mmCIF file of C-alpha atoms in Angstrom:
data_model
loop_
_atom_site.group_PDB
_atom_site.id
_atom_site.type_symbol
_atom_site.label_atom_id
_atom_site.label_comp_id
_atom_site.label_asym_id
_atom_site.label_seq_id
_atom_site.Cartn_x
_atom_site.Cartn_y
_atom_site.Cartn_z
ATOM 1 C CA MET G 20 29.581 62.906 73.300
ATOM 2 C CA ARG G 21 28.427 66.420 72.448
ATOM 3 C CA ALA G 22 29.828 68.309 69.494
ATOM 4 C CA THR G 23 29.102 71.385 67.421
ATOM 5 C CA VAL G 24 27.394 70.794 64.102
ATOM 6 C CA ILE G 25 26.339 73.190 61.390
ATOM 7 C CA ASN G 26 23.177 72.034 59.674
ATOM 8 C CA SER G 27 22.693 75.022 57.375
ATOM 9 C CA PRO G 28 23.798 78.666 57.241
ATOM 10 C CA TYR G 29 23.326 80.362 60.618
ATOM 11 C CA GLU G 30 22.143 77.097 62.198
ATOM 12 C CA ILE G 31 24.775 76.062 64.733
ATOM 13 C CA ARG G 32 23.799 73.429 67.282
ATOM 14 C CA VAL G 33 25.337 71.200 69.895
ATOM 15 C CA GLU G 34 24.199 67.633 69.268
ATOM 16 C CA GLU G 35 24.917 64.135 70.516
ATOM 17 C CA VAL G 36 27.310 62.345 68.166
ATOM 18 C CA PRO G 37 29.167 59.019 68.366
ATOM 19 C CA ASP G 38 32.148 58.910 70.697
ATOM 20 C CA PRO G 39 35.448 58.878 68.807
ATOM 21 C CA VAL G 40 37.452 55.658 68.941
ATOM 22 C CA VAL G 41 40.865 54.547 67.728
ATOM 23 C CA ARG G 42 40.332 53.203 64.215
ATOM 24 C CA HIS G 43 43.922 52.845 63.075
ATOM 25 C CA PRO G 44 47.148 52.073 64.969
ATOM 26 C CA THR G 45 48.381 55.647 64.360
ATOM 27 C CA ASP G 46 45.293 57.286 65.938
ATOM 28 C CA VAL G 47 44.806 58.781 69.363
ATOM 29 C CA VAL G 48 41.665 60.119 70.996
ATOM 30 C CA VAL G 49 41.926 63.526 72.657
ATOM 31 C CA ARG G 50 39.522 64.836 75.298
ATOM 32 C CA VAL G 51 39.192 68.516 74.468
ATOM 33 C CA LEU G 52 39.926 71.087 77.171
ATOM 34 C CA ARG G 53 39.903 74.234 75.025
ATOM 35 C CA ALA G 54 38.693 75.038 71.523
ATOM 36 C CA CYS G 55 37.792 78.219 69.713
ATOM 37 C CA ILE G 56 35.931 79.751 66.814
ATOM 38 C CA CYS G 57 37.955 80.907 63.819
ATOM 39 C CA GLY G 58 37.122 83.765 61.496
ATOM 40 C CA SER G 59 37.135 81.242 58.660
ATOM 41 C CA ASP G 60 34.377 79.292 60.456
ATOM 42 C CA LEU G 61 32.138 82.256 59.703
ATOM 43 C CA TRP G 62 32.172 81.562 55.968
ATOM 44 C CA PRO G 63 30.153 78.325 56.168
ATOM 45 C CA TYR G 64 28.163 79.932 58.995
ATOM 46 C CA ARG G 65 27.083 82.675 56.581
ATOM 47 C CA GLY G 66 26.758 80.300 53.651
ATOM 48 C CA GLU G 67 29.653 82.049 51.880
ATOM 49 C CA VAL G 68 31.139 78.820 50.558
ATOM 50 C CA ALA G 69 30.711 76.954 47.295
ATOM 51 C CA LYS G 70 29.320 73.877 49.048
ATOM 52 C CA LYS G 71 26.680 74.846 51.593
ATOM 53 C CA PRO G 72 26.672 73.099 55.005
ATOM 54 C CA GLN G 73 24.669 69.891 55.205
ATOM 55 C CA PRO G 74 22.780 68.555 58.247
ATOM 56 C CA GLY G 75 25.126 66.953 60.750
ATOM 57 C CA GLN G 76 28.306 68.531 59.435
ATOM 58 C CA ARG G 77 30.985 68.930 62.121
ATOM 59 C CA ILE G 78 32.893 72.170 62.482
ATOM 60 C CA GLY G 79 35.932 73.573 64.291
ATOM 61 C CA HIS G 80 39.671 73.117 63.731
ATOM 62 C CA GLU G 81 41.459 74.629 66.758
ATOM 63 C CA PHE G 82 41.743 72.580 69.952
ATOM 64 C CA LEU G 83 43.976 71.234 72.664
ATOM 65 C CA GLY G 84 43.345 68.569 75.248
ATOM 66 C CA VAL G 85 44.410 65.352 76.958
ATOM 67 C CA VAL G 86 45.096 62.037 75.250
ATOM 68 C CA THR G 87 42.713 59.390 76.555
ATOM 69 C CA GLU G 88 43.596 56.497 74.257
ATOM 70 C CA ALA G 89 46.482 55.780 71.873
ATOM 71 C CA GLY G 90 46.743 53.272 69.058
ATOM 72 C CA SER G 91 49.350 50.528 69.090
ATOM 73 C CA GLY G 92 51.450 52.321 66.463
ATOM 74 C CA VAL G 93 51.710 55.600 68.352
ATOM 75 C CA THR G 94 55.171 56.095 69.861
ATOM 76 C CA ARG G 95 55.273 59.740 71.002
ATOM 77 C CA PHE G 96 52.113 60.013 73.074
ATOM 78 C CA LYS G 97 50.313 58.127 75.783
ATOM 79 C CA ALA G 98 47.140 58.527 77.807
ATOM 80 C CA GLY G 99 47.357 61.553 80.067
ATOM 81 C CA ASP G 100 49.546 63.698 77.807
ATOM 82 C CA LEU G 101 48.462 67.300 77.253
ATOM 83 C CA VAL G 102 48.650 68.091 73.525
ATOM 84 C CA VAL G 103 47.777 70.731 70.949
ATOM 85 C CA ALA G 104 46.672 69.988 67.395
ATOM 86 C CA PRO G 105 47.435 72.136 64.339
ATOM 87 C CA PHE G 106 44.429 73.033 62.219
ATOM 88 C CA MET G 107 45.344 70.234 59.791
ATOM 89 C CA TYR G 108 46.641 66.749 60.524
ATOM 90 C CA SER G 109 49.706 65.318 58.777
ATOM 91 C CA ASP G 110 51.742 62.113 58.822
ATOM 92 C CA GLY G 111 55.080 63.855 59.490
ATOM 93 C CA THR G 112 56.968 61.540 57.129
ATOM 94 C CA CYS G 113 56.080 62.441 53.533
ATOM 95 C CA ASP G 114 58.317 64.707 51.434
ATOM 96 C CA PHE G 115 56.124 67.745 52.029
ATOM 97 C CA CYS G 116 56.134 67.226 55.788
ATOM 98 C CA ARG G 117 59.914 66.867 55.819
ATOM 99 C CA GLU G 118 60.144 70.087 53.800
ATOM 100 C CA GLY G 119 57.995 71.946 56.320
ATOM 101 C CA VAL G 120 54.801 72.155 54.279
ATOM 102 C CA GLN G 121 52.632 69.880 56.383
ATOM 103 C CA THR G 122 49.465 71.476 54.993
ATOM 104 C CA SER G 123 50.246 69.655 51.736
ATOM 105 C CA CYS G 124 50.843 66.265 53.376
ATOM 106 C CA VAL G 125 49.900 63.474 50.981
ATOM 107 C CA HIS G 126 47.965 61.720 53.766
ATOM 108 C CA GLY G 127 46.812 64.828 55.593
ATOM 109 C CA GLY G 128 43.531 66.631 55.877
ATOM 110 C CA GLY G 129 41.385 68.898 57.988
ATOM 111 C CA TRP G 130 39.050 68.581 60.927
ATOM 112 C CA GLY G 131 35.287 68.537 60.659
ATOM 113 C CA GLY G 132 32.944 67.781 57.816
ATOM 114 C CA PHE G 133 31.551 64.252 57.837
ATOM 115 C CA ASP G 134 34.703 62.132 57.817
ATOM 116 C CA HIS G 135 36.441 63.605 60.846
ATOM 117 C CA ASP G 136 35.581 64.994 64.254
ATOM 118 C CA GLY G 137 35.446 68.747 64.507
ATOM 119 C CA GLY G 138 37.517 70.600 67.064
ATOM 120 C CA GLN G 139 34.466 72.143 68.735
ATOM 121 C CA GLY G 140 33.402 68.984 70.501
ATOM 122 C CA GLU G 141 34.152 67.069 73.669
ATOM 123 C CA ALA G 142 36.632 64.701 72.017
ATOM 124 C CA VAL G 143 38.472 64.227 68.726
ATOM 125 C CA ARG G 144 40.027 61.252 66.977
ATOM 126 C CA VAL G 145 43.420 62.410 65.711
ATOM 127 C CA PRO G 146 44.888 60.513 62.733
ATOM 128 C CA TYR G 147 48.673 60.260 62.391
ATOM 129 C CA ALA G 148 49.101 61.444 65.951
ATOM 130 C CA ASP G 149 52.907 61.209 65.944
ATOM 131 C CA GLY G 150 53.147 63.555 62.972
ATOM 132 C CA THR G 151 50.320 65.875 63.989
ATOM 133 C CA LEU G 152 50.288 66.586 67.707
ATOM 134 C CA VAL G 153 52.728 68.511 69.867
ATOM 135 C CA LYS G 154 53.099 67.732 73.563
ATOM 136 C CA LEU G 155 52.513 70.553 76.036
ATOM 137 C CA PRO G 156 53.795 70.981 79.601
ATOM 138 C CA ALA G 157 51.510 69.058 81.944
ATOM 139 C CA GLU G 158 51.342 71.946 84.424
ATOM 140 C CA ALA G 159 49.665 74.151 81.808
ATOM 141 C CA ALA G 160 46.432 72.190 82.275
ATOM 142 C CA SER G 161 45.666 74.139 85.460
ATOM 143 C CA ASP G 162 46.564 77.582 84.063
ATOM 144 C CA ASP G 163 43.693 79.205 82.128
ATOM 145 C CA ARG G 164 45.798 81.990 80.638
ATOM 146 C CA MET G 165 48.536 79.619 79.551
ATOM 147 C CA LEU G 166 45.974 77.289 77.961
ATOM 148 C CA ALA G 167 44.554 80.237 76.012
ATOM 149 C CA SER G 168 48.008 81.208 74.769
ATOM 150 C CA LEU G 169 48.813 77.625 73.822
ATOM 151 C CA LEU G 170 45.514 77.287 71.974
ATOM 152 C CA THR G 171 46.510 80.118 69.609
ATOM 153 C CA LEU G 172 49.348 77.895 68.387
ATOM 154 C CA SER G 173 46.808 75.590 66.745
ATOM 155 C CA ASP G 174 46.146 78.244 64.107
ATOM 156 C CA VAL G 175 46.011 81.981 64.663
ATOM 157 C CA MET G 176 49.466 82.645 66.154
ATOM 158 C CA GLY G 177 51.141 80.236 63.769
ATOM 159 C CA THR G 178 49.319 81.865 60.867
ATOM 160 C CA GLY G 179 50.387 85.345 61.956
ATOM 161 C CA HIS G 180 53.954 84.081 62.214
ATOM 162 C CA HIS G 181 53.725 82.510 58.744
ATOM 163 C CA ALA G 182 52.698 85.897 57.360
ATOM 164 C CA ALA G 183 55.636 87.590 59.062
ATOM 165 C CA VAL G 184 58.034 84.980 57.692
ATOM 166 C CA GLY G 185 56.547 85.317 54.202
ATOM 167 C CA ALA G 186 56.866 89.088 54.425
ATOM 168 C CA GLY G 187 60.526 88.778 55.316
ATOM 169 C CA VAL G 188 60.198 90.631 58.618
ATOM 170 C CA ARG G 189 63.652 91.397 59.977
ATOM 171 C CA ALA G 190 65.269 93.193 62.855
ATOM 172 C CA GLY G 191 65.086 96.955 62.413
ATOM 173 C CA GLY G 192 62.626 96.753 59.539
ATOM 174 C CA THR G 193 59.286 98.441 58.925
ATOM 175 C CA VAL G 194 56.129 96.321 58.895
ATOM 176 C CA ALA G 195 52.570 97.213 57.902
ATOM 177 C CA VAL G 196 49.708 94.894 58.842
ATOM 178 C CA VAL G 197 46.524 94.967 56.778
ATOM 179 C CA GLY G 198 43.668 93.715 58.980
ATOM 180 C CA ASP G 199 42.936 94.020 62.694
ATOM 181 C CA GLY G 200 41.398 90.601 63.219
ATOM 182 C CA ALA G 201 42.987 87.946 65.403
ATOM 183 C CA VAL G 202 45.416 86.879 62.661
ATOM 184 C CA GLY G 203 46.486 90.461 61.995
ATOM 185 C CA LEU G 204 47.043 91.032 65.706
ATOM 186 C CA CYS G 205 49.136 87.880 65.921
ATOM 187 C CA GLY G 206 51.028 89.149 62.885
ATOM 188 C CA VAL G 207 51.902 92.241 64.923
ATOM 189 C CA LEU G 208 53.128 90.047 67.777
ATOM 190 C CA ALA G 209 55.142 87.912 65.349
ATOM 191 C CA ALA G 210 56.720 91.002 63.775
ATOM 192 C CA LYS G 211 57.701 92.303 67.200
ATOM 193 C CA ARG G 212 59.155 88.901 68.092
ATOM 194 C CA LEU G 213 61.274 88.994 64.915
ATOM 195 C CA GLY G 214 62.677 92.409 65.793
ATOM 196 C CA ALA G 215 60.755 94.852 63.589
ATOM 197 C CA GLU G 216 61.362 98.456 64.629
ATOM 198 C CA GLN G 217 58.265 100.132 63.179
ATOM 199 C CA ILE G 218 54.969 98.208 63.111
ATOM 200 C CA ILE G 219 51.920 99.856 61.571
ATOM 201 C CA ILE G 220 48.521 98.218 61.916
ATOM 202 C CA MET G 221 45.650 99.263 59.710
ATOM 203 C CA GLY G 222 42.421 99.083 61.685
ATOM 204 C CA ARG G 223 39.675 101.250 63.090
ATOM 205 C CA HIS G 224 38.369 99.281 66.073
ATOM 206 C CA ALA G 225 39.822 100.739 69.273
ATOM 207 C CA VAL G 226 39.561 97.507 71.264
ATOM 208 C CA ARG G 227 41.580 95.699 68.612
ATOM 209 C CA THR G 228 44.140 98.416 68.013
ATOM 210 C CA ASP G 229 44.677 98.641 71.773
ATOM 211 C CA ILE G 230 45.633 94.963 71.706
ATOM 212 C CA ALA G 231 47.860 95.676 68.718
ATOM 213 C CA ARG G 232 49.702 98.335 70.713
ATOM 214 C CA SER G 233 50.184 95.920 73.604
ATOM 215 C CA PHE G 234 51.597 93.413 71.078
ATOM 216 C CA GLY G 235 54.120 95.929 69.743
ATOM 217 C CA ALA G 236 52.389 98.125 67.153
ATOM 218 C CA THR G 237 53.994 101.569 67.006
ATOM 219 C CA HIS G 238 51.416 103.287 64.770
ATOM 220 C CA ILE G 239 47.710 102.927 63.989
ATOM 221 C CA VAL G 240 46.217 103.827 60.600
ATOM 222 C CA SER G 241 42.436 104.043 60.806
ATOM 223 C CA GLN G 242 41.798 105.408 57.309
ATOM 224 C CA ARG G 243 40.759 103.249 54.383
ATOM 225 C CA GLY G 244 41.394 103.207 50.658
ATOM 226 C CA GLN G 245 43.728 105.797 49.196
ATOM 227 C CA GLU G 246 43.816 107.752 52.458
ATOM 228 C CA ALA G 247 45.177 104.691 54.234
ATOM 229 C CA VAL G 248 47.845 104.197 51.579
ATOM 230 C CA GLU G 249 48.911 107.821 51.898
ATOM 231 C CA ALA G 250 48.997 107.559 55.708
ATOM 232 C CA VAL G 251 51.305 104.540 55.606
ATOM 233 C CA ARG G 252 53.556 106.219 53.079
ATOM 234 C CA GLU G 253 53.757 109.312 55.254
ATOM 235 C CA LEU G 254 54.823 107.181 58.204
ATOM 236 C CA THR G 255 57.503 105.505 56.088
ATOM 237 C CA LYS G 256 59.083 108.656 54.569
ATOM 238 C CA GLY G 257 57.133 108.147 51.372
ATOM 239 C CA GLU G 258 58.785 104.815 50.656
ATOM 240 C CA GLY G 259 56.383 102.185 51.985
ATOM 241 C CA ALA G 260 56.990 99.265 54.337
ATOM 242 C CA HIS G 261 59.775 96.708 53.996
ATOM 243 C CA SER G 262 57.286 93.986 54.961
ATOM 244 C CA VAL G 263 53.514 93.886 54.573
ATOM 245 C CA ILE G 264 51.304 91.326 56.307
ATOM 246 C CA GLU G 265 47.989 90.784 54.507
ATOM 247 C CA ALA G 266 45.528 89.159 56.924
ATOM 248 C CA VAL G 267 42.115 89.720 55.335
ATOM 249 C CA GLY G 268 41.921 87.875 52.024
ATOM 250 C CA THR G 269 39.954 90.244 49.797
ATOM 251 C CA GLU G 270 40.963 91.854 46.528
ATOM 252 C CA GLN G 271 40.867 95.258 48.212
ATOM 253 C CA SER G 272 43.122 94.211 51.078
ATOM 254 C CA MET G 273 45.683 92.670 48.740
ATOM 255 C CA SER G 274 45.579 95.749 46.524
ATOM 256 C CA THR G 275 46.277 97.889 49.584
ATOM 257 C CA ALA G 276 49.153 95.598 50.575
ATOM 258 C CA VAL G 277 50.755 96.001 47.162
ATOM 259 C CA ARG G 278 50.436 99.782 47.230
ATOM 260 C CA ILE G 279 52.014 100.201 50.671
ATOM 261 C CA ALA G 280 54.990 97.902 50.065
ATOM 262 C CA ARG G 281 58.258 99.667 49.315
ATOM 263 C CA PRO G 282 60.349 98.803 46.240
ATOM 264 C CA GLY G 283 62.196 95.583 46.982
ATOM 265 C CA GLY G 284 59.798 94.768 49.813
ATOM 266 C CA SER G 285 57.746 91.661 50.429
ATOM 267 C CA ILE G 286 54.128 90.775 51.152
ATOM 268 C CA GLY G 287 53.227 87.835 53.380
ATOM 269 C CA TYR G 288 49.620 86.911 52.696
ATOM 270 C CA VAL G 289 47.576 84.609 54.907
ATOM 271 C CA GLY G 290 44.079 86.036 54.544
ATOM 272 C CA ALA G 291 42.235 83.107 52.982
ATOM 273 C CA PRO G 292 40.955 84.366 49.613
ATOM 274 C CA HIS G 293 37.297 85.334 49.521
ATOM 275 C CA GLY G 294 35.374 88.040 47.716
ATOM 276 C CA SER G 295 38.031 88.373 45.013
ATOM 277 C CA GLY G 296 37.084 89.928 41.706
ATOM 278 C CA ASP G 297 39.581 90.791 39.011
ATOM 279 C CA GLY G 298 42.649 90.242 41.155
ATOM 280 C CA ILE G 299 45.708 92.486 41.310
ATOM 281 C CA ASP G 300 47.785 94.023 38.544
ATOM 282 C CA LEU G 301 51.063 92.105 38.407
ATOM 283 C CA ARG G 302 52.703 95.145 36.839
ATOM 284 C CA HIS G 303 52.739 96.801 40.284
ATOM 285 C CA LEU G 304 54.693 93.845 41.665
ATOM 286 C CA PHE G 305 56.976 93.617 38.657
ATOM 287 C CA ASP G 306 57.897 97.274 38.414
ATOM 288 C CA ARG G 307 58.812 97.605 42.092
ATOM 289 C CA ASN G 308 60.373 94.172 42.629
ATOM 290 C CA ILE G 309 57.872 93.222 45.324
ATOM 291 C CA GLY G 310 57.906 89.635 46.495
ATOM 292 C CA VAL G 311 54.728 87.780 47.490
ATOM 293 C CA ARG G 312 54.786 84.682 49.667
ATOM 294 C CA GLY G 313 52.337 83.051 52.031
ATOM 295 C CA GLY G 314 49.216 80.964 51.852
ATOM 296 C CA LEU G 315 47.858 78.209 54.062
ATOM 297 C CA ALA G 316 50.089 78.310 57.130
ATOM 298 C CA PRO G 317 51.964 75.093 57.987
ATOM 299 C CA VAL G 318 51.577 75.810 61.685
ATOM 300 C CA ARG G 319 52.893 72.359 62.635
ATOM 301 C CA GLN G 320 56.285 73.503 61.351
ATOM 302 C CA TYR G 321 56.292 76.561 63.610
ATOM 303 C CA LEU G 322 54.764 74.991 66.713
ATOM 304 C CA PRO G 323 57.966 73.933 68.524
ATOM 305 C CA GLU G 324 59.656 77.355 68.380
ATOM 306 C CA LEU G 325 56.490 79.293 69.197
ATOM 307 C CA LEU G 326 55.649 76.873 72.003
ATOM 308 C CA GLU G 327 59.014 77.569 73.620
ATOM 309 C CA ASP G 328 58.379 81.313 73.553
ATOM 310 C CA VAL G 329 54.875 80.975 74.983
ATOM 311 C CA VAL G 330 56.047 78.738 77.809
ATOM 312 C CA ASN G 331 58.970 81.001 78.752
ATOM 313 C CA GLY G 332 56.781 84.115 78.600
ATOM 314 C CA THR G 333 58.444 85.787 75.615
ATOM 315 C CA ILE G 334 55.061 86.061 73.871
ATOM 316 C CA ASP G 335 51.499 85.899 75.161
ATOM 317 C CA PRO G 336 48.892 85.806 72.375
ATOM 318 C CA SER G 337 46.002 85.085 74.776
ATOM 319 C CA PRO G 338 44.505 88.629 74.611
ATOM 320 C CA VAL G 339 43.074 87.809 71.161
ATOM 321 C CA PHE G 340 40.383 85.899 73.066
ATOM 322 C CA ASP G 341 37.895 88.442 74.360
ATOM 323 C CA LEU G 342 34.959 86.125 75.060
ATOM 324 C CA THR G 343 34.940 82.756 76.828
ATOM 325 C CA ILE G 344 31.921 80.466 76.656
ATOM 326 C CA GLY G 345 30.932 76.888 77.391
ATOM 327 C CA LEU G 346 30.042 74.418 74.666
ATOM 328 C CA ASP G 347 26.322 74.978 75.243
ATOM 329 C CA GLN G 348 26.767 78.650 74.280
ATOM 330 C CA VAL G 349 28.596 77.976 71.022
ATOM 331 C CA ALA G 350 25.757 79.332 68.852
ATOM 332 C CA ASP G 351 25.967 82.602 70.806
ATOM 333 C CA GLY G 352 29.711 82.631 70.199
ATOM 334 C CA TYR G 353 29.244 82.389 66.447
ATOM 335 C CA LYS G 354 26.691 85.187 66.525
ATOM 336 C CA ALA G 355 29.004 87.394 68.577
ATOM 337 C CA MET G 356 31.855 86.985 66.115
ATOM 338 C CA ASN G 357 29.573 87.432 63.130
ATOM 339 C CA ASP G 358 28.156 90.618 64.675
ATOM 340 C CA ARG G 359 31.710 91.780 65.466
ATOM 341 C CA THR G 360 30.925 92.131 69.157
ATOM 342 C CA ALA G 361 33.672 89.576 69.833
ATOM 343 C CA LEU G 362 37.131 89.348 68.288
ATOM 344 C CA LYS G 363 37.762 85.648 68.928
ATOM 345 C CA VAL G 364 35.743 83.262 71.080
ATOM 346 C CA LEU G 365 37.310 80.636 73.333
ATOM 347 C CA ILE G 366 35.307 77.526 74.260
ATOM 348 C CA ALA G 367 36.175 76.076 77.655
ATOM 349 C CA PHE G 368 35.141 72.494 78.500
#
């Protein structure tokens, strides 16, 4: 089969790799219909990781597709089922899985690298299929927009929702979102879904803030630094936001999140940490009783409830995809996201 590999920074290729096969009774093989490029895929692409990419390394962790083969121990899926995979696999039975933290599964792991297929390929072997995959309505296979919406549940929509949950978003509350990337936009949609009354997104790219408005944002703050903090405070009667979603992952973005949270408020952080320096001053959190919760999103936990809302039309996260390509154009897709000419790239097979 063909799959995306990253041989070194900025060197993305589509190469012939071995076809995946069932190795263990709990495995299935999925033929990929849709995959996408994540903002976090850009870190190895740029070489901004501790361990630089090595020749032949697979990449990609967001995909959905059709089961083509199931191991003898798989009970929930059979050939022909349409399924979506979270960005990490999990057994579904360990203590952490039962507690809703599947990203810490004792037998779990991630896609790509050298030990597992990456999501940006024609097929993927899925370990612990019963605990990992979620079945999708069969009729969605012929609906491009629905497939795009369902694909967001593999990571970006679930991550935005995790941030909203961590931030304690509630009906009638005020929410500020730091970051206008795909996760931040999905955080806006999640906040709207949870009933927030005022949703402020901090961003300066009109195409993205237009999507934010369509998702439920009530105000746009385009300033940065202290001016941005003052703008949010002005919009919140000088008090700050009840809930702050941090969707960037830098020291500056977290510092901004702390400064725009109101006393007694909460920050939900899902921007994977990168570019941090000295960190934040805990005194700011302590003095104003600000809670901080978030981290690596256990999207498998949220998939069933979000799936229901996508299928019934309550939410439609598909607009975060603004460029669709074929597998052969995947290198162009990475370049487009790196150059910020694309928000999030969908790969159609």
